[in-house]
């Protein structure tokens, strides 16, 4: 994969760049890159990455970055160096390495679990155990740890129309007290019969609308500074989810849901879901609804 890193120092600059790469603003028929991703390190600082497949014969000698080598830094740390250099950089990454670019560090969550995990000495001695299985970490944690994580650790993905991206980034910055980095990944949203996702509200001529997946993973700044009482997960989540509905967005359903049932059904289309449950007699108590599986006690 030929990957181009472009650093930005202004929020509107990286939003515009991602919208251009998505093809949403494309009026001249120019082709879009195969891969587009962004990592935001603050509200105004981000690196936008665009990539395309290339053959091995097109790769200049000495330009391959094998991210999977034991001594290589975690990918998001590597990208952050591009931000600090403030220069556009082009690299060539083997396909398997590119697909697993966030695997070793579990995006940036590994730093919370093993703060020294990115140090070269740690990787030399214990790098072979990375990353640990999340299922093992969960089964080995105490009830106190579980409750602390539930109250302080944000792990959410939100699908937002790119027309509302700037507004939603401002909201995340304030409500989650500067949880960074943020993962920014484009999603070409189209009508999806049979799913819970509602159809695009402002579709283009093809019936699609460009959305952005904003991944918020980590601890609020006040929690990092041992001021846990200043962060109210339930209050912040409810405010964000309410705004998300008003922006025609969706919460990804691997994560904890803090909505009431009525709020949840306002976000997602339940018409087809109700029909299929009725058809297969799923309401007899055996098969729980999606909301019942995902919501936390409010």
mmCIF file of C-alpha atoms in Angstrom:
data_model
loop_
_atom_site.group_PDB
_atom_site.id
_atom_site.type_symbol
_atom_site.label_atom_id
_atom_site.label_comp_id
_atom_site.label_asym_id
_atom_site.label_seq_id
_atom_site.Cartn_x
_atom_site.Cartn_y
_atom_site.Cartn_z
ATOM 1 C CA UNK A 1 0.000 0.000 0.000
ATOM 2 C CA UNK A 2 1.356 3.404 -0.956
ATOM 3 C CA UNK A 3 0.365 5.579 1.997
ATOM 4 C CA UNK A 4 0.495 9.384 2.033
ATOM 5 C CA UNK A 5 0.478 11.141 5.423
ATOM 6 C CA UNK A 6 -0.742 14.749 5.413
ATOM 7 C CA UNK A 7 -0.547 16.701 8.706
ATOM 8 C CA UNK A 8 -3.041 19.467 9.482
ATOM 9 C CA UNK A 9 -3.020 22.174 12.136
ATOM 10 C CA UNK A 10 -6.624 23.354 11.757
ATOM 11 C CA UNK A 11 -9.866 21.430 12.250
ATOM 12 C CA UNK A 12 -11.598 22.728 9.138
ATOM 13 C CA UNK A 13 -8.494 21.900 7.094
ATOM 14 C CA UNK A 14 -8.454 18.176 7.869
ATOM 15 C CA UNK A 15 -12.257 17.935 7.594
ATOM 16 C CA UNK A 16 -12.117 19.487 4.114
ATOM 17 C CA UNK A 17 -9.248 17.183 3.117
ATOM 18 C CA UNK A 18 -11.135 14.049 4.181
ATOM 19 C CA UNK A 19 -14.265 15.181 2.356
ATOM 20 C CA UNK A 20 -12.212 15.761 -0.788
ATOM 21 C CA UNK A 21 -10.604 12.326 -0.547
ATOM 22 C CA UNK A 22 -14.009 10.707 -0.010
ATOM 23 C CA UNK A 23 -15.199 11.933 -3.400
ATOM 24 C CA UNK A 24 -18.132 13.760 -1.833
ATOM 25 C CA UNK A 25 -16.936 17.110 -3.206
ATOM 26 C CA UNK A 26 -15.645 15.575 -6.442
ATOM 27 C CA UNK A 27 -17.176 17.188 -9.511
ATOM 28 C CA UNK A 28 -14.517 16.346 -12.107
ATOM 29 C CA UNK A 29 -14.701 12.550 -12.040
ATOM 30 C CA UNK A 30 -11.322 12.157 -10.323
ATOM 31 C CA UNK A 31 -10.843 8.722 -8.756
ATOM 32 C CA UNK A 32 -10.696 8.388 -4.980
ATOM 33 C CA UNK A 33 -7.990 6.567 -3.005
ATOM 34 C CA UNK A 34 -8.711 3.025 -1.879
ATOM 35 C CA UNK A 35 -7.934 3.781 1.787
ATOM 36 C CA UNK A 36 -8.694 6.969 3.732
ATOM 37 C CA UNK A 37 -8.138 7.354 7.470
ATOM 38 C CA UNK A 38 -7.502 10.160 9.920
ATOM 39 C CA UNK A 39 -6.055 10.360 13.424
ATOM 40 C CA UNK A 40 -6.879 13.509 15.395
ATOM 41 C CA UNK A 41 -4.444 14.310 18.226
ATOM 42 C CA UNK A 42 -6.341 17.388 19.392
ATOM 43 C CA UNK A 43 -9.356 19.330 18.187
ATOM 44 C CA UNK A 44 -7.215 21.177 15.635
ATOM 45 C CA UNK A 45 -4.376 18.720 14.939
ATOM 46 C CA UNK A 46 -4.746 15.637 12.789
ATOM 47 C CA UNK A 47 -2.969 13.517 10.214
ATOM 48 C CA UNK A 48 -4.982 12.405 7.191
ATOM 49 C CA UNK A 49 -3.785 9.242 5.449
ATOM 50 C CA UNK A 50 -4.683 8.158 1.919
ATOM 51 C CA UNK A 51 -3.533 4.917 0.366
ATOM 52 C CA UNK A 52 -3.688 2.867 -2.818
ATOM 53 C CA UNK A 53 -2.545 -0.568 -3.871
ATOM 54 C CA UNK A 54 0.750 -0.726 -5.770
ATOM 55 C CA UNK A 55 2.752 -3.637 -7.095
ATOM 56 C CA UNK A 56 6.090 -4.582 -5.559
ATOM 57 C CA UNK A 57 7.894 -3.451 -8.729
ATOM 58 C CA UNK A 58 6.666 0.126 -8.191
ATOM 59 C CA UNK A 59 8.170 0.436 -4.713
ATOM 60 C CA UNK A 60 11.417 2.447 -4.588
ATOM 61 C CA UNK A 61 14.287 0.708 -2.848
ATOM 62 C CA UNK A 62 14.552 1.488 0.855
ATOM 63 C CA UNK A 63 11.071 2.997 1.232
ATOM 64 C CA UNK A 64 9.208 -0.017 2.674
ATOM 65 C CA UNK A 65 8.000 0.350 6.266
ATOM 66 C CA UNK A 66 7.334 -3.085 7.791
ATOM 67 C CA UNK A 67 5.128 -2.060 10.694
ATOM 68 C CA UNK A 68 5.017 -5.573 12.151
ATOM 69 C CA UNK A 69 8.728 -5.750 13.009
ATOM 70 C CA UNK A 70 9.229 -6.084 16.768
ATOM 71 C CA UNK A 71 11.218 -2.874 17.122
ATOM 72 C CA UNK A 72 8.781 -0.670 15.193
ATOM 73 C CA UNK A 73 6.842 1.922 17.254
ATOM 74 C CA UNK A 74 3.106 1.643 17.644
ATOM 75 C CA UNK A 75 1.404 2.941 14.518
ATOM 76 C CA UNK A 76 -0.376 5.899 16.117
ATOM 77 C CA UNK A 77 2.943 7.019 17.642
ATOM 78 C CA UNK A 78 4.555 6.732 14.217
ATOM 79 C CA UNK A 79 1.767 8.852 12.716
ATOM 80 C CA UNK A 80 2.148 11.446 15.463
ATOM 81 C CA UNK A 81 5.737 11.998 14.335
ATOM 82 C CA UNK A 82 4.336 13.051 10.942
ATOM 83 C CA UNK A 83 2.220 15.649 12.727
ATOM 84 C CA UNK A 84 5.245 17.031 14.538
ATOM 85 C CA UNK A 85 7.324 17.196 11.364
ATOM 86 C CA UNK A 86 4.509 19.081 9.570
ATOM 87 C CA UNK A 87 5.612 17.660 6.213
ATOM 88 C CA UNK A 88 3.710 15.367 3.867
ATOM 89 C CA UNK A 89 5.327 11.928 3.846
ATOM 90 C CA UNK A 90 4.891 8.937 1.509
ATOM 91 C CA UNK A 91 5.573 5.360 2.650
ATOM 92 C CA UNK A 92 5.103 1.887 1.219
ATOM 93 C CA UNK A 93 3.660 -0.661 3.661
ATOM 94 C CA UNK A 94 3.221 -4.412 3.017
ATOM 95 C CA UNK A 95 -0.483 -5.215 2.765
ATOM 96 C CA UNK A 96 -0.629 -7.529 5.800
ATOM 97 C CA UNK A 97 1.221 -4.960 7.907
ATOM 98 C CA UNK A 98 -1.171 -2.239 6.800
ATOM 99 C CA UNK A 99 -4.268 -4.281 7.657
ATOM 100 C CA UNK A 100 -2.827 -4.915 11.140
ATOM 101 C CA UNK A 101 -1.431 -1.418 11.697
ATOM 102 C CA UNK A 102 -3.504 -0.922 14.880
ATOM 103 C CA UNK A 103 -3.315 -4.516 16.135
ATOM 104 C CA UNK A 104 -0.206 -4.392 18.336
ATOM 105 C CA UNK A 105 -1.372 -1.336 20.260
ATOM 106 C CA UNK A 106 -5.136 -2.029 20.068
ATOM 107 C CA UNK A 107 -5.355 1.412 18.469
ATOM 108 C CA UNK A 108 -3.977 3.321 21.530
ATOM 109 C CA UNK A 109 -5.641 1.405 24.329
ATOM 110 C CA UNK A 110 -2.518 -0.659 25.058
ATOM 111 C CA UNK A 111 -0.802 2.397 26.510
ATOM 112 C CA UNK A 112 -3.409 2.433 29.302
ATOM 113 C CA UNK A 113 -2.794 -1.234 30.078
ATOM 114 C CA UNK A 114 0.994 -1.296 29.650
ATOM 115 C CA UNK A 115 2.406 2.272 29.720
ATOM 116 C CA UNK A 116 5.908 1.059 28.834
ATOM 117 C CA UNK A 117 4.677 -1.177 26.018
ATOM 118 C CA UNK A 118 6.050 1.068 23.285
ATOM 119 C CA UNK A 119 9.562 1.125 24.780
ATOM 120 C CA UNK A 120 12.110 -0.761 22.718
ATOM 121 C CA UNK A 121 13.442 -2.707 25.749
ATOM 122 C CA UNK A 122 9.962 -3.940 26.624
ATOM 123 C CA UNK A 123 9.370 -4.981 23.021
ATOM 124 C CA UNK A 124 12.713 -6.811 22.966
ATOM 125 C CA UNK A 125 11.929 -8.800 26.117
ATOM 126 C CA UNK A 126 8.152 -9.197 26.082
ATOM 127 C CA UNK A 127 6.976 -8.016 22.695
ATOM 128 C CA UNK A 128 5.997 -11.568 21.786
ATOM 129 C CA UNK A 129 3.038 -11.457 24.210
ATOM 130 C CA UNK A 130 1.515 -8.393 22.531
ATOM 131 C CA UNK A 131 -1.297 -7.731 22.172
ATOM 132 C CA UNK A 132 -2.943 -9.644 25.038
ATOM 133 C CA UNK A 133 -6.397 -11.047 24.411
ATOM 134 C CA UNK A 134 -9.099 -8.630 25.520
ATOM 135 C CA UNK A 135 -11.239 -11.558 26.704
ATOM 136 C CA UNK A 136 -8.426 -12.617 29.065
ATOM 137 C CA UNK A 137 -8.053 -9.086 30.418
ATOM 138 C CA UNK A 138 -11.773 -8.889 31.121
ATOM 139 C CA UNK A 139 -12.023 -12.257 32.822
ATOM 140 C CA UNK A 140 -9.030 -11.476 35.054
ATOM 141 C CA UNK A 141 -10.173 -8.032 36.231
ATOM 142 C CA UNK A 142 -11.750 -7.476 39.617
ATOM 143 C CA UNK A 143 -15.260 -6.124 40.145
ATOM 144 C CA UNK A 144 -13.793 -2.840 41.397
ATOM 145 C CA UNK A 145 -11.719 -2.529 38.222
ATOM 146 C CA UNK A 146 -14.734 -3.321 36.067
ATOM 147 C CA UNK A 147 -16.819 -0.616 37.738
ATOM 148 C CA UNK A 148 -14.002 1.920 37.446
ATOM 149 C CA UNK A 149 -13.604 1.192 33.732
ATOM 150 C CA UNK A 150 -17.346 1.439 33.218
ATOM 151 C CA UNK A 151 -17.447 4.868 34.867
ATOM 152 C CA UNK A 152 -14.316 6.429 33.407
ATOM 153 C CA UNK A 153 -13.216 4.678 30.216
ATOM 154 C CA UNK A 154 -14.775 5.801 26.935
ATOM 155 C CA UNK A 155 -14.997 3.241 24.130
ATOM 156 C CA UNK A 156 -17.478 4.399 21.521
ATOM 157 C CA UNK A 157 -17.848 4.744 17.765
ATOM 158 C CA UNK A 158 -20.269 7.217 16.247
ATOM 159 C CA UNK A 159 -21.415 7.479 12.634
ATOM 160 C CA UNK A 160 -22.041 11.130 11.788
ATOM 161 C CA UNK A 161 -22.792 12.820 8.449
ATOM 162 C CA UNK A 162 -19.651 14.675 7.365
ATOM 163 C CA UNK A 163 -21.788 17.839 7.109
ATOM 164 C CA UNK A 164 -22.031 17.629 10.918
ATOM 165 C CA UNK A 165 -18.460 16.441 11.562
ATOM 166 C CA UNK A 166 -17.090 19.753 12.846
ATOM 167 C CA UNK A 167 -19.979 20.236 15.257
ATOM 168 C CA UNK A 168 -19.702 16.696 16.597
ATOM 169 C CA UNK A 169 -15.936 16.960 17.107
ATOM 170 C CA UNK A 170 -16.525 20.061 19.236
ATOM 171 C CA UNK A 171 -19.073 18.129 21.300
ATOM 172 C CA UNK A 172 -16.726 15.168 21.869
ATOM 173 C CA UNK A 173 -13.900 17.494 22.864
ATOM 174 C CA UNK A 174 -16.007 19.140 25.572
ATOM 175 C CA UNK A 175 -18.122 16.226 26.828
ATOM 176 C CA UNK A 176 -15.297 13.674 26.951
ATOM 177 C CA UNK A 177 -12.752 16.203 28.204
ATOM 178 C CA UNK A 178 -10.215 15.872 25.415
ATOM 179 C CA UNK A 179 -10.011 12.139 24.812
ATOM 180 C CA UNK A 180 -7.391 11.825 22.060
ATOM 181 C CA UNK A 181 -6.378 10.454 19.631
ATOM 182 C CA UNK A 182 -9.670 10.079 17.752
ATOM 183 C CA UNK A 183 -10.055 7.600 14.902
ATOM 184 C CA UNK A 184 -11.652 9.091 11.772
ATOM 185 C CA UNK A 185 -12.880 6.659 9.138
ATOM 186 C CA UNK A 186 -15.165 7.459 6.196
ATOM 187 C CA UNK A 187 -18.386 5.531 5.551
ATOM 188 C CA UNK A 188 -20.422 5.828 2.345
ATOM 189 C CA UNK A 189 -23.899 5.427 3.815
ATOM 190 C CA UNK A 190 -26.588 4.037 1.545
ATOM 191 C CA UNK A 191 -30.061 2.573 2.116
ATOM 192 C CA UNK A 192 -29.599 -0.785 3.872
ATOM 193 C CA UNK A 193 -32.893 -2.727 3.900
ATOM 194 C CA UNK A 194 -32.960 -5.258 6.712
ATOM 195 C CA UNK A 195 -30.623 -3.307 8.995
ATOM 196 C CA UNK A 196 -31.400 -0.988 11.894
ATOM 197 C CA UNK A 197 -29.702 1.971 10.199
ATOM 198 C CA UNK A 198 -32.037 4.604 8.814
ATOM 199 C CA UNK A 199 -31.694 5.713 5.205
ATOM 200 C CA UNK A 200 -29.583 8.813 4.430
ATOM 201 C CA UNK A 201 -31.369 12.054 5.234
ATOM 202 C CA UNK A 202 -29.546 14.159 2.617
ATOM 203 C CA UNK A 203 -28.680 11.664 -0.148
ATOM 204 C CA UNK A 204 -26.804 12.522 -3.321
ATOM 205 C CA UNK A 205 -28.013 11.592 -6.816
ATOM 206 C CA UNK A 206 -26.969 7.974 -6.142
ATOM 207 C CA UNK A 207 -28.993 7.788 -2.942
ATOM 208 C CA UNK A 208 -25.884 7.792 -0.711
ATOM 209 C CA UNK A 209 -24.542 10.202 1.871
ATOM 210 C CA UNK A 210 -20.973 10.414 3.175
ATOM 211 C CA UNK A 211 -20.625 9.728 6.891
ATOM 212 C CA UNK A 212 -17.607 9.657 9.208
ATOM 213 C CA UNK A 213 -16.963 7.066 11.888
ATOM 214 C CA UNK A 214 -15.521 8.923 14.879
ATOM 215 C CA UNK A 215 -13.884 6.479 17.282
ATOM 216 C CA UNK A 216 -13.455 7.746 20.854
ATOM 217 C CA UNK A 217 -11.262 5.407 22.907
ATOM 218 C CA UNK A 218 -9.511 6.327 26.133
ATOM 219 C CA UNK A 219 -9.675 8.310 29.348
ATOM 220 C CA UNK A 220 -10.855 11.913 29.759
ATOM 221 C CA UNK A 221 -8.122 14.342 30.743
ATOM 222 C CA UNK A 222 -9.623 14.888 34.202
ATOM 223 C CA UNK A 223 -9.470 11.130 34.867
ATOM 224 C CA UNK A 224 -5.813 10.999 33.800
ATOM 225 C CA UNK A 225 -5.148 13.802 36.264
ATOM 226 C CA UNK A 226 -6.833 11.844 39.102
ATOM 227 C CA UNK A 227 -9.941 14.050 39.116
ATOM 228 C CA UNK A 228 -12.396 11.245 38.379
ATOM 229 C CA UNK A 229 -15.265 12.971 40.198
ATOM 230 C CA UNK A 230 -15.324 15.671 37.530
ATOM 231 C CA UNK A 231 -16.398 13.212 34.829
ATOM 232 C CA UNK A 232 -19.946 11.824 34.687
ATOM 233 C CA UNK A 233 -20.036 9.103 32.048
ATOM 234 C CA UNK A 234 -23.815 8.741 32.107
ATOM 235 C CA UNK A 235 -24.460 12.471 31.789
ATOM 236 C CA UNK A 236 -21.928 12.964 28.982
ATOM 237 C CA UNK A 237 -23.090 9.902 27.052
ATOM 238 C CA UNK A 238 -26.740 10.920 27.211
ATOM 239 C CA UNK A 239 -25.919 14.441 25.999
ATOM 240 C CA UNK A 240 -23.794 13.112 23.132
ATOM 241 C CA UNK A 241 -26.386 10.533 22.067
ATOM 242 C CA UNK A 242 -29.174 13.118 22.114
ATOM 243 C CA UNK A 243 -27.121 15.409 19.888
ATOM 244 C CA UNK A 244 -26.210 12.452 17.660
ATOM 245 C CA UNK A 245 -29.897 11.777 16.897
ATOM 246 C CA UNK A 246 -30.425 15.444 16.023
ATOM 247 C CA UNK A 247 -27.472 15.221 13.625
ATOM 248 C CA UNK A 248 -28.944 12.138 11.860
ATOM 249 C CA UNK A 249 -26.153 9.976 13.281
ATOM 250 C CA UNK A 250 -25.875 6.531 14.856
ATOM 251 C CA UNK A 251 -24.062 4.882 17.724
ATOM 252 C CA UNK A 252 -22.187 1.677 16.890
ATOM 253 C CA UNK A 253 -23.768 -1.232 18.709
ATOM 254 C CA UNK A 254 -20.689 -3.057 19.998
ATOM 255 C CA UNK A 255 -20.522 -0.401 22.722
ATOM 256 C CA UNK A 256 -22.543 0.297 25.852
ATOM 257 C CA UNK A 257 -25.844 2.052 25.213
ATOM 258 C CA UNK A 258 -26.884 4.784 27.644
ATOM 259 C CA UNK A 259 -30.211 5.660 25.981
ATOM 260 C CA UNK A 260 -33.729 4.931 27.142
ATOM 261 C CA UNK A 261 -35.633 2.474 24.961
ATOM 262 C CA UNK A 262 -37.579 5.355 23.380
ATOM 263 C CA UNK A 263 -34.373 7.274 22.596
ATOM 264 C CA UNK A 264 -32.776 4.153 21.139
ATOM 265 C CA UNK A 265 -35.738 3.478 18.866
ATOM 266 C CA UNK A 266 -35.633 7.095 17.734
ATOM 267 C CA UNK A 267 -32.027 6.604 16.557
ATOM 268 C CA UNK A 268 -32.573 3.313 14.716
ATOM 269 C CA UNK A 269 -35.239 2.027 12.319
ATOM 270 C CA UNK A 270 -37.158 -0.764 14.069
ATOM 271 C CA UNK A 271 -39.933 -1.310 11.518
ATOM 272 C CA UNK A 272 -38.338 -4.210 9.662
ATOM 273 C CA UNK A 273 -36.820 -5.520 12.891
ATOM 274 C CA UNK A 274 -40.264 -5.753 14.509
ATOM 275 C CA UNK A 275 -41.690 -7.607 11.511
ATOM 276 C CA UNK A 276 -38.924 -10.225 11.477
ATOM 277 C CA UNK A 277 -39.202 -10.800 15.227
ATOM 278 C CA UNK A 278 -42.937 -11.280 14.857
ATOM 279 C CA UNK A 279 -42.504 -13.634 11.896
ATOM 280 C CA UNK A 280 -40.218 -15.964 13.867
ATOM 281 C CA UNK A 281 -42.023 -15.550 17.197
ATOM 282 C CA UNK A 282 -38.923 -14.028 18.795
ATOM 283 C CA UNK A 283 -40.838 -12.165 21.490
ATOM 284 C CA UNK A 284 -41.509 -15.222 23.617
ATOM 285 C CA UNK A 285 -38.610 -14.396 25.935
ATOM 286 C CA UNK A 286 -35.959 -16.580 24.301
ATOM 287 C CA UNK A 287 -34.359 -13.949 22.066
ATOM 288 C CA UNK A 288 -33.631 -10.599 23.677
ATOM 289 C CA UNK A 289 -33.919 -7.393 21.703
ATOM 290 C CA UNK A 290 -30.778 -5.515 20.650
ATOM 291 C CA UNK A 291 -31.502 -2.769 23.174
ATOM 292 C CA UNK A 292 -31.810 -5.233 26.039
ATOM 293 C CA UNK A 293 -28.436 -6.749 25.166
ATOM 294 C CA UNK A 294 -26.549 -3.465 24.991
ATOM 295 C CA UNK A 295 -28.034 -0.955 27.426
ATOM 296 C CA UNK A 296 -26.603 -0.120 30.817
ATOM 297 C CA UNK A 297 -28.836 0.422 33.825
ATOM 298 C CA UNK A 298 -29.612 4.139 33.858
#
